[in-house]
Tab-separated table of C-alpha atoms in Angstrom:
chain	number	residue	atom	x	y	z
A	25	MET	CA	-25.507	-2.520	-9.126
A	26	ASN	CA	-24.957	-4.474	-5.861
A	27	VAL	CA	-21.329	-5.703	-5.711
A	28	LEU	CA	-20.848	-8.793	-3.515
A	29	TYR	CA	-17.541	-10.392	-2.606
A	30	ARG	CA	-16.081	-13.817	-2.591
A	31	SER	CA	-12.933	-15.535	-1.414
A	32	THR	CA	-10.138	-16.283	-3.830
A	33	ARG	CA	-10.070	-19.733	-2.289
A	34	GLY	CA	-13.753	-20.464	-2.498
A	35	ALA	CA	-15.157	-20.825	1.037
A	36	GLU	CA	-17.074	-17.622	1.210
A	37	GLU	CA	-19.322	-16.167	-1.460
A	38	ASN	CA	-21.916	-13.447	-1.719
A	39	VAL	CA	-20.518	-11.380	1.120
A	40	PRO	CA	-21.574	-7.674	1.235
A	41	ALA	CA	-18.777	-5.116	1.089
A	42	SER	CA	-19.111	-4.018	4.694
A	43	LEU	CA	-18.664	-7.611	5.913
A	44	ALA	CA	-15.628	-8.141	3.785
A	45	VAL	CA	-14.135	-4.951	5.235
A	46	LEU	CA	-14.873	-6.103	8.783
A	47	LYS	CA	-13.381	-9.616	8.337
A	48	GLY	CA	-10.343	-8.472	6.431
A	49	LEU	CA	-9.351	-12.053	5.506
A	50	ALA	CA	-11.698	-14.758	4.413
A	51	SER	CA	-12.238	-17.751	6.748
A	52	ASP	CA	-10.304	-20.056	4.377
A	53	GLY	CA	-7.327	-17.769	4.283
A	54	GLY	CA	-8.234	-16.302	0.918
A	55	LEU	CA	-8.682	-12.665	0.009
A	56	PHE	CA	-12.029	-11.054	-0.768
A	57	VAL	CA	-12.547	-10.017	-4.350
A	58	PRO	CA	-15.587	-8.395	-6.067
A	59	GLN	CA	-17.772	-10.906	-7.945
A	60	SER	CA	-17.384	-8.532	-10.862
A	61	ILE	CA	-15.408	-5.220	-11.349
A	62	PRO	CA	-17.831	-2.304	-11.634
A	63	LYS	CA	-17.557	0.021	-14.638
A	64	LEU	CA	-16.968	3.755	-14.579
A	65	ASN	CA	-20.187	4.983	-16.198
A	66	GLU	CA	-19.310	8.642	-15.806
A	67	SER	CA	-17.406	10.397	-18.617
A	68	ILE	CA	-13.768	11.486	-18.062
A	69	GLU	CA	-14.967	15.007	-18.696
A	70	GLU	CA	-17.409	14.723	-15.825
A	71	LEU	CA	-14.886	13.212	-13.474
A	72	SER	CA	-12.180	15.824	-14.333
A	73	LYS	CA	-14.437	18.559	-12.932
A	74	MET	CA	-14.772	16.808	-9.648
A	75	SER	CA	-12.887	17.259	-6.350
A	76	TYR	CA	-10.814	14.432	-4.942
A	77	GLN	CA	-13.619	13.682	-2.468
A	78	ASP	CA	-16.212	13.496	-5.234
A	79	VAL	CA	-14.106	11.231	-7.387
A	80	ALA	CA	-13.632	9.133	-4.280
A	81	TYR	CA	-17.338	8.815	-3.762
A	82	THR	CA	-17.994	7.994	-7.444
A	83	VAL	CA	-15.405	5.225	-7.523
A	84	MET	CA	-15.869	3.810	-4.068
A	85	SER	CA	-19.667	3.733	-4.180
A	86	LYS	CA	-19.509	1.270	-6.988
A	87	PHE	CA	-17.374	-1.168	-4.955
A	88	LEU	CA	-18.910	-0.597	-1.487
A	89	SER	CA	-22.431	-0.746	-2.625
A	90	ASP	CA	-24.085	-1.641	0.700
A	91	TYR	CA	-22.854	1.553	2.282
A	92	THR	CA	-25.485	4.390	1.887
A	93	GLU	CA	-24.535	7.677	0.334
A	94	GLU	CA	-24.684	9.314	3.630
A	95	GLU	CA	-22.442	6.697	5.290
A	96	LEU	CA	-19.916	6.785	2.479
A	97	ARG	CA	-19.700	10.552	2.212
A	98	TYR	CA	-19.213	10.752	6.022
A	99	CYS	CA	-16.285	8.334	5.776
A	100	ILE	CA	-14.784	10.241	2.845
A	101	ASN	CA	-15.181	13.730	4.248
A	102	ASN	CA	-13.653	12.712	7.574
A	103	ALA	CA	-10.732	11.016	5.825
A	104	TYR	CA	-9.694	13.500	3.180
A	105	ASP	CA	-9.726	16.781	5.146
A	106	SER	CA	-7.191	19.133	6.582
A	107	LYS	CA	-5.014	16.275	7.822
A	108	PHE	CA	-3.677	16.365	4.209
A	109	ASP	CA	-1.432	19.358	3.489
A	110	THR	CA	-2.678	19.915	0.000
A	111	LYS	CA	-6.152	20.728	-1.278
A	112	GLU	CA	-5.660	18.192	-4.172
A	113	ILE	CA	-4.952	15.426	-1.742
A	114	ALA	CA	-2.853	13.621	-4.431
A	115	PRO	CA	-1.202	16.346	-6.575
A	116	LEU	CA	0.707	15.689	-9.797
A	117	HIS	CA	4.342	17.012	-10.315
A	118	LYS	CA	5.529	17.315	-13.864
A	119	THR	CA	9.113	16.613	-14.815
A	120	LYS	CA	10.614	16.435	-18.237
A	121	ASN	CA	10.101	12.686	-18.525
A	122	ALA	CA	7.036	11.749	-16.406
A	123	TYR	CA	4.418	12.977	-14.026
A	124	PHE	CA	4.814	12.065	-10.245
A	125	LEU	CA	1.657	11.366	-8.354
A	126	GLU	CA	2.487	12.607	-4.887
A	127	LEU	CA	0.732	10.291	-2.442
A	128	PHE	CA	2.493	11.413	0.673
A	129	HIS	CA	0.658	14.576	1.802
A	130	GLY	CA	-1.130	12.785	4.680
A	131	LYS	CA	-0.391	12.504	8.380
A	132	THR	CA	2.408	10.014	8.153
A	133	ILE	CA	3.917	11.233	4.795
A	134	ALA	CA	3.535	7.970	2.952
A	135	PHE	CA	0.928	6.605	0.426
A	136	LYS	CA	-0.604	4.321	3.006
A	137	ASP	CA	-2.302	7.386	4.401
A	138	MET	CA	-4.486	7.447	1.229
A	139	ALA	CA	-6.292	4.301	2.323
A	140	LEU	CA	-5.659	4.192	6.105
A	141	SER	CA	-7.113	7.614	6.702
A	142	ILE	CA	-10.510	6.187	5.608
A	143	LEU	CA	-10.244	2.566	6.721
A	144	PRO	CA	-11.182	3.310	10.406
A	145	TYR	CA	-14.349	5.070	9.243
A	146	LEU	CA	-15.276	2.247	6.818
A	147	MET	CA	-14.700	-0.272	9.586
A	148	THR	CA	-16.619	1.324	12.390
A	149	THR	CA	-19.469	2.132	10.046
A	150	ALA	CA	-19.425	-1.541	8.966
A	151	ALA	CA	-19.474	-2.677	12.582
A	152	LYS	CA	-22.729	-0.686	13.133
A	153	LYS	CA	-24.315	-1.885	9.929
A	154	ASN	CA	-23.592	-5.513	10.855
A	155	ASN	CA	-24.549	-5.136	14.583
A	156	LEU	CA	-21.020	-6.178	15.689
A	157	LYS	CA	-20.848	-6.583	19.460
A	158	GLU	CA	-17.208	-7.523	19.658
A	159	GLU	CA	-14.326	-5.006	19.897
A	160	ILE	CA	-12.368	-5.011	16.651
A	161	VAL	CA	-8.688	-5.844	17.057
A	162	ILE	CA	-6.641	-4.693	14.111
A	163	LEU	CA	-3.742	-7.123	13.639
A	164	THR	CA	-1.250	-6.019	11.045
A	165	ALA	CA	2.232	-6.671	9.800
A	166	THR	CA	4.266	-3.792	8.318
A	167	SER	CA	7.378	-3.288	6.209
A	168	GLY	CA	7.527	0.264	7.517
A	169	ASP	CA	4.678	2.515	6.427
A	170	THR	CA	1.424	0.567	7.036
A	171	GLY	CA	2.090	0.318	10.718
A	172	LYS	CA	2.317	3.963	11.479
A	173	ALA	CA	-0.415	4.894	9.069
A	174	ALA	CA	-2.754	2.302	10.555
A	175	MET	CA	-2.021	3.325	14.102
A	176	ALA	CA	-2.422	7.009	13.328
A	177	GLY	CA	-5.845	6.129	11.683
A	178	PHE	CA	-7.072	3.923	14.531
A	179	ALA	CA	-5.601	5.705	17.468
A	180	ASP	CA	-8.260	6.168	20.150
A	181	VAL	CA	-11.110	5.104	17.741
A	182	PRO	CA	-13.823	3.789	20.062
A	183	GLY	CA	-14.426	0.015	19.751
A	184	THR	CA	-11.086	-0.745	18.233
A	185	ARG	CA	-7.541	-1.791	19.238
A	186	ILE	CA	-4.490	-2.139	16.954
A	187	ILE	CA	-1.434	-4.363	17.267
A	188	VAL	CA	1.314	-3.876	14.689
A	189	PHE	CA	4.347	-6.145	14.087
A	190	TYR	CA	7.395	-4.934	12.259
A	191	PRO	CA	10.893	-6.307	11.494
A	192	LYS	CA	13.340	-4.801	14.092
A	193	ASN	CA	16.137	-4.194	11.616
A	194	GLY	CA	14.111	-3.945	8.507
A	195	VAL	CA	12.749	-0.368	8.519
A	196	SER	CA	14.313	3.092	8.308
A	197	ALA	CA	15.176	5.059	11.485
A	198	VAL	CA	12.346	7.549	10.791
A	199	GLN	CA	9.820	4.706	10.163
A	200	GLU	CA	10.697	3.038	13.464
A	201	ARG	CA	10.639	6.204	15.452
A	202	GLN	CA	7.250	7.112	13.960
A	203	MET	CA	5.836	3.810	15.226
A	204	ILE	CA	7.384	3.507	18.621
A	205	THR	CA	6.330	7.064	19.601
A	206	GLN	CA	2.708	6.551	18.448
A	207	LYS	CA	0.222	7.785	20.964
A	208	GLY	CA	-3.249	6.284	21.682
A	209	GLU	CA	-4.340	4.039	24.515
A	210	ASN	CA	-5.560	1.396	22.073
A	211	THR	CA	-2.261	1.266	20.092
A	212	CYS	CA	0.481	-1.354	20.398
A	213	VAL	CA	3.555	-1.936	18.161
A	214	VAL	CA	5.931	-4.978	18.492
A	215	ALA	CA	9.317	-5.420	16.900
A	216	ILE	CA	10.160	-9.018	15.801
A	217	THR	CA	13.539	-10.461	15.204
A	218	GLY	CA	12.733	-11.673	11.670
A	219	ASN	CA	11.955	-9.965	8.439
A	220	PHE	CA	8.669	-8.622	7.070
A	221	ASP	CA	7.676	-11.912	5.525
A	222	ASP	CA	8.013	-13.543	8.978
A	223	ALA	CA	5.810	-10.917	10.514
A	224	GLN	CA	3.228	-11.269	7.602
A	225	THR	CA	3.228	-15.085	7.935
A	226	GLY	CA	2.817	-14.852	11.738
A	227	VAL	CA	-0.199	-12.593	11.400
A	228	LYS	CA	-1.847	-14.754	8.724
A	229	LYS	CA	-1.463	-17.830	10.950
A	230	MET	CA	-3.225	-15.972	13.764
A	231	PHE	CA	-6.141	-15.148	11.488
A	232	GLN	CA	-6.550	-18.834	10.605
A	233	ASP	CA	-6.086	-20.201	14.184
A	234	LYS	CA	-9.511	-21.466	15.187
A	235	LYS	CA	-8.654	-21.829	18.913
A	236	LEU	CA	-7.427	-18.248	19.019
A	237	ALA	CA	-10.631	-17.102	17.251
A	238	GLU	CA	-12.722	-18.904	19.941
A	239	ASP	CA	-10.693	-17.320	22.742
A	240	LEU	CA	-10.999	-13.883	21.201
A	241	LYS	CA	-14.846	-14.263	20.881
A	242	LYS	CA	-15.211	-15.369	24.457
A	243	ALA	CA	-13.257	-12.286	25.521
A	244	GLY	CA	-15.331	-10.054	23.279
A	245	PHE	CA	-12.897	-9.403	20.454
A	246	GLN	CA	-12.709	-9.940	16.702
A	247	PHE	CA	-9.704	-9.719	14.460
A	248	SER	CA	-9.525	-7.567	11.338
A	249	SER	CA	-6.754	-6.367	9.201
A	250	ALA	CA	-5.412	-3.012	8.085
A	251	ASN	CA	-3.017	-4.545	5.533
A	252	SER	CA	-3.850	-4.237	1.834
A	253	ILE	CA	-5.261	-7.825	2.096
A	254	ASN	CA	-8.336	-5.899	3.369
A	255	ILE	CA	-10.581	-4.861	0.485
A	256	GLY	CA	-11.262	-1.602	2.521
A	257	ARG	CA	-7.564	-0.704	1.994
A	258	LEU	CA	-7.562	-1.630	-1.718
A	259	VAL	CA	-10.752	0.138	-2.971
A	260	PRO	CA	-9.599	3.695	-1.745
A	261	GLN	CA	-6.343	3.176	-3.610
A	262	VAL	CA	-8.241	2.804	-7.010
A	263	VAL	CA	-9.425	6.315	-6.479
A	264	TYR	CA	-6.136	8.153	-6.966
A	265	TYR	CA	-5.372	6.404	-10.284
A	266	VAL	CA	-8.693	7.549	-11.682
A	267	TYR	CA	-8.130	11.115	-10.167
A	268	SER	CA	-4.601	11.417	-11.612
A	269	TYR	CA	-5.816	10.515	-15.128
A	270	CYS	CA	-8.587	13.092	-14.859
A	271	GLN	CA	-6.125	15.748	-13.607
A	272	LEU	CA	-3.939	15.139	-16.730
A	273	VAL	CA	-7.070	15.750	-18.886
A	274	LYS	CA	-8.053	18.854	-16.846
A	275	LYS	CA	-4.563	20.286	-17.175
A	276	GLY	CA	-4.514	19.632	-20.990
A	277	GLU	CA	-1.666	17.232	-20.792
A	278	ILE	CA	-3.757	14.518	-22.524
A	279	LYS	CA	-7.060	14.238	-24.166
A	280	ALA	CA	-9.961	12.094	-22.671
A	281	GLY	CA	-9.510	8.589	-24.031
A	282	ASP	CA	-5.674	8.861	-24.510
A	283	LYS	CA	-3.865	5.902	-22.865
A	284	ILE	CA	-1.312	6.405	-20.131
A	285	ASN	CA	1.159	4.152	-18.323
A	286	PHE	CA	1.443	3.790	-14.515
A	287	VAL	CA	4.745	2.921	-12.813
A	288	VAL	CA	4.428	1.694	-9.340
A	289	PRO	CA	7.165	0.723	-6.808
A	290	THR	CA	5.843	-2.625	-5.615
A	291	GLY	CA	6.277	-4.911	-2.617
A	292	ASN	CA	3.055	-6.420	-1.439
A	293	PHE	CA	1.325	-5.759	-4.788
A	294	GLY	CA	-1.703	-3.837	-3.437
A	295	ASN	CA	-0.816	-0.548	-4.913
A	296	ILE	CA	-0.342	-1.732	-8.478
A	297	LEU	CA	-3.320	-4.050	-8.131
A	298	ALA	CA	-5.418	-0.954	-7.473
A	299	ALA	CA	-4.161	0.491	-10.777
A	300	TYR	CA	-5.160	-2.791	-12.437
A	301	TYR	CA	-8.688	-2.481	-10.995
A	302	ALA	CA	-8.887	1.020	-12.282
A	303	LYS	CA	-8.022	-0.256	-15.813
A	304	LEU	CA	-10.694	-2.988	-15.477
A	305	MET	CA	-13.195	-0.269	-14.529
A	306	GLY	CA	-12.524	1.278	-17.890
A	307	LEU	CA	-9.657	3.806	-17.220
A	308	PRO	CA	-7.603	4.141	-20.513
A	309	VAL	CA	-4.375	2.486	-19.265
A	310	ASN	CA	-1.726	1.166	-21.633
A	311	LYS	CA	0.936	-0.640	-19.337
A	312	LEU	CA	1.220	-1.109	-15.652
A	313	ILE	CA	4.916	-1.256	-14.897
A	314	CYS	CA	5.701	-3.168	-11.759
A	315	ALA	CA	8.980	-1.789	-10.286
A	316	SER	CA	10.952	-3.990	-7.805
A	317	ASN	CA	14.194	-3.420	-5.875
A	318	LYS	CA	16.880	-6.024	-5.303
A	319	ASN	CA	14.157	-8.310	-3.790
A	320	ASN	CA	12.961	-8.935	-7.369
A	321	VAL	CA	10.633	-11.906	-6.882
A	322	LEU	CA	7.834	-10.137	-8.826
A	323	TYR	CA	10.122	-9.203	-11.733
A	324	ASP	CA	11.046	-12.907	-12.036
A	325	PHE	CA	7.327	-13.861	-11.903
A	326	PHE	CA	6.251	-11.643	-14.734
A	327	ILE	CA	9.178	-12.810	-16.894
A	328	THR	CA	9.000	-16.566	-16.185
A	329	GLY	CA	5.495	-17.269	-14.779
A	330	THR	CA	7.152	-18.834	-11.681
A	331	TYR	CA	6.756	-17.213	-8.318
A	332	ASP	CA	9.684	-18.447	-6.096
A	333	LYS	CA	10.336	-16.991	-2.681
A	334	ASN	CA	13.218	-19.384	-2.086
A	335	ARG	CA	16.027	-16.838	-2.479
A	336	ASP	CA	18.210	-14.443	-0.455
A	337	PHE	CA	16.411	-11.701	1.377
A	338	TYR	CA	18.014	-8.196	1.007
A	339	LEU	CA	17.697	-5.271	3.261
A	340	THR	CA	17.760	-2.224	0.999
A	341	SER	CA	17.344	1.538	1.081
A	342	SER	CA	13.645	0.985	0.025
A	343	PRO	CA	12.562	-1.129	2.981
A	344	SER	CA	8.759	-0.984	2.326
A	345	MET	CA	9.545	-3.121	-0.814
A	346	ASP	CA	11.752	-5.659	1.028
A	347	ILE	CA	9.187	-8.419	0.578
A	348	LEU	CA	9.315	-11.839	-0.830
A	349	VAL	CA	5.711	-12.927	-0.392
A	350	SER	CA	3.414	-10.395	-2.115
A	351	SER	CA	0.109	-11.211	-0.624
A	352	ASN	CA	-2.035	-9.231	-3.017
A	353	LEU	CA	-0.726	-11.069	-6.073
A	354	GLU	CA	-3.208	-13.739	-5.117
A	355	ARG	CA	-6.035	-11.529	-6.359
A	356	LEU	CA	-4.395	-11.282	-9.746
A	357	ILE	CA	-3.643	-15.006	-9.772
A	358	PHE	CA	-7.440	-15.593	-9.110
A	359	LYS	CA	-8.234	-13.332	-12.064
A	360	ILE	CA	-5.885	-15.027	-14.571
A	361	ALA	CA	-6.981	-18.457	-13.307
A	362	GLY	CA	-10.450	-17.717	-14.741
A	363	GLU	CA	-11.710	-16.916	-11.187
A	364	ASP	CA	-11.256	-20.565	-10.317
A	365	ALA	CA	-10.947	-20.721	-6.571
A	366	LYS	CA	-9.642	-24.411	-6.537
A	367	THR	CA	-6.723	-23.527	-8.807
A	368	THR	CA	-5.866	-20.415	-6.759
A	369	ALA	CA	-6.067	-22.404	-3.515
A	370	GLU	CA	-3.691	-25.073	-4.966
A	371	LEU	CA	-1.167	-22.504	-6.145
A	372	MET	CA	-1.287	-20.787	-2.716
A	373	GLU	CA	-0.786	-24.176	-1.006
A	374	SER	CA	2.201	-24.781	-3.181
A	375	LEU	CA	3.658	-21.448	-2.141
A	376	SER	CA	3.060	-22.227	1.509
A	377	LYS	CA	4.598	-25.794	1.258
A	378	ASN	CA	7.296	-25.409	-1.381
A	379	GLY	CA	7.877	-21.732	-1.446
A	380	LYS	CA	6.924	-21.391	-5.126
A	381	TYR	CA	4.366	-22.009	-7.896
A	382	THR	CA	4.088	-21.726	-11.598
A	383	VAL	CA	1.143	-20.526	-13.706
A	384	SER	CA	0.260	-22.040	-16.945
A	385	ASN	CA	1.269	-20.493	-20.376
A	386	ASP	CA	-2.333	-19.557	-20.992
A	387	GLN	CA	-2.459	-17.848	-17.602
A	388	LYS	CA	0.885	-16.062	-18.093
A	389	ALA	CA	-0.417	-14.699	-21.483
A	390	LEU	CA	-3.162	-12.845	-19.409
A	391	LEU	CA	-0.488	-10.818	-17.730
A	392	ALA	CA	0.064	-8.686	-20.870
A	393	ASP	CA	-1.272	-5.646	-19.096
A	394	PHE	CA	1.819	-5.665	-17.040
A	395	ALA	CA	5.564	-4.841	-17.593
A	396	SER	CA	8.227	-5.317	-14.997
A	397	GLY	CA	11.694	-4.305	-14.117
A	398	PHE	CA	13.944	-3.989	-11.075
A	399	SER	CA	16.524	-1.461	-9.835
A	400	THR	CA	19.775	-2.084	-7.923
A	401	GLU	CA	20.773	0.039	-4.966
A	402	GLU	CA	23.231	1.869	-7.211
A	403	GLU	CA	20.564	2.548	-9.891
A	404	CYS	CA	18.161	3.773	-7.201
A	405	ALA	CA	20.783	6.277	-5.924
A	406	GLU	CA	21.527	7.365	-9.528
A	407	ALA	CA	17.812	8.056	-10.146
A	408	ILE	CA	17.633	10.304	-7.087
A	409	ARG	CA	20.775	12.183	-8.044
A	410	LYS	CA	19.827	12.543	-11.813
A	411	THR	CA	16.253	13.692	-11.096
A	412	TYR	CA	17.525	16.282	-8.611
A	413	GLU	CA	20.202	17.565	-10.994
A	414	GLU	CA	17.886	17.724	-14.030
A	415	ASP	CA	14.595	18.742	-12.370
A	416	LYS	CA	15.527	20.053	-8.885
A	417	TYR	CA	13.002	17.530	-7.639
A	418	VAL	CA	13.866	15.156	-4.814
A	419	LEU	CA	12.618	11.578	-4.877
A	420	ASP	CA	12.382	9.114	-1.938
A	421	THR	CA	14.139	5.779	-2.428
A	422	HIS	CA	10.964	3.847	-3.317
A	423	THR	CA	9.859	6.370	-5.946
A	424	ALA	CA	13.454	6.335	-7.216
A	425	VAL	CA	13.178	2.594	-7.829
A	426	ALA	CA	10.200	3.304	-10.033
A	427	ALA	CA	11.942	6.185	-11.794
A	428	SER	CA	14.942	3.926	-12.500
A	429	VAL	CA	12.758	1.072	-13.783
A	430	TYR	CA	10.825	3.435	-15.972
A	431	GLU	CA	13.925	4.858	-17.581
A	432	LYS	CA	15.038	1.321	-18.476
A	433	TYR	CA	11.569	0.441	-19.782
A	434	VAL	CA	11.594	3.407	-22.207
A	435	LYS	CA	15.078	2.536	-23.280
A	436	ASP	CA	14.126	-1.107	-23.951
A	437	THR	CA	10.719	-0.509	-25.558
A	438	GLY	CA	10.754	2.998	-27.027
A	439	ASP	CA	7.267	3.476	-25.465
A	440	LYS	CA	6.683	7.204	-25.239
A	441	THR	CA	3.182	6.942	-23.766
A	442	PRO	CA	2.533	9.682	-21.186
A	443	THR	CA	3.417	8.144	-17.829
A	444	VAL	CA	2.460	8.640	-14.203
A	445	ILE	CA	4.975	7.384	-11.555
A	446	ALA	CA	3.404	6.710	-8.145
A	447	SER	CA	5.453	8.688	-5.654
A	448	THR	CA	4.846	6.694	-2.516
A	449	ALA	CA	6.657	8.540	0.278
A	450	SER	CA	8.232	11.778	1.257
A	451	PRO	CA	11.989	11.984	0.867
A	452	TYR	CA	12.052	13.124	4.481
A	453	LYS	CA	11.090	9.579	5.479
A	454	PHE	CA	14.377	8.253	4.052
A	455	ALA	CA	16.493	11.375	4.485
A	456	ARG	CA	19.885	9.677	4.979
A	457	SER	CA	19.695	7.477	1.849
A	458	VAL	CA	18.289	10.381	-0.268
A	459	LEU	CA	21.038	12.801	0.860
A	460	HIS	CA	23.744	10.254	0.359
A	461	ALA	CA	22.640	9.781	-3.190
A	462	ILE	CA	22.695	13.507	-3.815
A	463	ASP	CA	26.053	14.326	-2.025
A	464	GLU	CA	28.042	12.237	0.385
A	465	LYS	CA	29.088	15.269	2.253
A	466	TYR	CA	25.875	14.916	4.350
A	467	ASP	CA	26.826	11.404	5.590
A	468	SER	CA	28.512	12.654	8.756
A	469	HIS	CA	25.457	14.541	9.875
A	470	THR	CA	22.986	13.156	12.475
A	471	ASP	CA	19.528	12.006	11.501
A	472	MET	CA	18.003	15.217	12.954
A	473	GLU	CA	20.524	17.453	11.209
A	474	GLN	CA	19.702	15.775	7.934
A	475	PHE	CA	16.144	16.953	8.050
A	476	ASP	CA	17.379	20.574	7.983
A	477	ASP	CA	19.818	19.590	5.160
A	478	LEU	CA	16.950	18.164	3.123
A	479	ARG	CA	14.854	21.255	3.654
A	480	GLU	CA	17.673	23.308	2.006
A	481	VAL	CA	18.277	20.916	-0.783
A	482	SER	CA	14.621	20.297	-1.672
A	483	GLY	CA	13.105	23.695	-0.840
A	484	VAL	CA	10.296	21.777	0.797
A	485	GLU	CA	9.452	22.610	4.412
A	486	ILE	CA	9.983	19.857	6.989
A	487	PRO	CA	6.634	17.983	7.308
A	488	LYS	CA	4.763	18.089	10.533
A	489	ALA	CA	5.148	14.303	10.900
A	490	ILE	CA	8.881	14.785	11.037
A	491	GLU	CA	8.857	17.706	13.512
A	492	GLU	CA	6.647	15.683	15.785
A	493	ILE	CA	9.093	12.755	16.188
A	494	ARG	CA	12.108	14.932	16.916
A	495	SER	CA	11.048	15.284	20.627
A	496	ALA	CA	8.399	12.542	20.917
A	497	GLU	CA	8.527	10.162	23.815
A	498	ILE	CA	9.151	6.465	23.060
A	499	ARG	CA	6.069	4.489	24.148
A	500	HIS	CA	6.496	1.055	22.610
A	501	THR	CA	9.549	-1.136	23.380
A	502	THR	CA	8.383	-4.754	23.089
A	503	VAL	CA	10.543	-7.024	21.017
A	504	CYS	CA	9.840	-10.795	20.474
A	505	GLU	CA	10.922	-13.781	18.425
A	506	THR	CA	8.645	-14.717	15.499
A	507	ASP	CA	7.368	-17.791	17.214
A	508	LYS	CA	6.184	-15.755	20.203
A	509	MET	CA	3.875	-13.455	18.201
A	510	GLN	CA	0.711	-15.100	19.307
A	511	ALA	CA	1.807	-15.149	22.942
A	512	VAL	CA	2.357	-11.407	22.727
A	513	VAL	CA	-1.098	-10.748	21.272
A	514	ARG	CA	-2.702	-12.932	23.983
A	515	GLU	CA	-0.773	-10.994	26.614
A	516	LYS	CA	-1.706	-7.650	25.199
A	517	LEU	CA	-5.425	-8.570	25.020
A	518	GLY	CA	-5.370	-10.293	28.395
A	519	LEU	CA	-6.385	-13.708	26.955
């Protein structure tokens, strides 16, 4: 089956997967979505016998149908190799209440590695397939993890450059140090004085700026995105939901056909949308539980049907979720709007102009696959402490939000369906917040000392990604106001 892509806002239709990956964002500002979601034809029994790489090929080949088997296996085998520190790529850890899907065993110890390890290969392969002459400029906003994972993936990849914007005071100390020490002659990271939503809005504006596009083309450049708005980011994320289900079957924890829940700590909505796509493919999923932190705009949306970003913005201990404009939600809106691009475009226009929109009662009824909850800072810390005391297992702050939300969900619903919680980052990435939750005696220690503390507490060796930044040279120091983002891009590219 040949899967083609269209824009959620209607301007582009019947685009092959490779072109959707190259462009990142549609010309009308919409997101590329498959004309139809392909089905999993293979049995769970078949899939459960496969390696991660083979499951990846099975799932991704259905979405990326214009890539040949040779091309796609090349991308997969180069992405999911020894840069991951476990053979399983995404292992499951069982506690007494749930299964934690560890998505942080890649180069930058966060779940973004799962997709950003393969995106450079998908993109450069797509460039060859489409005879692209221009150099690809990856332009990306990050709330902490995407930036480092994208730069690590694209560093020194021929025919590409990457420029990342992040909120100066809106990421953890480790996240910032990982970015500003990134090597690679084609990498650039810029701090902005606003928050993540400001960075994301600035990047989207540049994608839609026709004059900038003309100037880029004249200079031999073309923009693309490494954010989860790029379908090349989203499709690889579908894989690990299918893989985790099959691993539960393989381990005898469930039988093929049994339903499970997924709990996903959610900011930009891409990770939980990938789980939704897995369900649409035919994976037996009961509920998709959307976990928010104090910036609970998604929780309010699922409860009321109104998405309203007009609210206070909070800096929390789970900074990758400190987001008020969840870009990937547009793909779900398009789905519940009956794949009506006009309706979707109107709702997104309302969000842009008024900061909010409301879906109809009929559309809201189509959100029944989802449950939602949010966690306060105190509840997040309590989840870290409790999980450590009961299971001797250390959660990062984002995964703790999900664990906290899941505990409340079970209490409210009595739902005892086997549940997988997406564990999206290593606790080493947020060591200070994690150790504070476990015991405040660690508060007086330096950031570097706390890595050693966490090794003793967790029994897990300090990841290579952390060891590397301890002595790494700071290479990126640019800071700009939000209204100067395009000027910085022009300067960096010599326009």
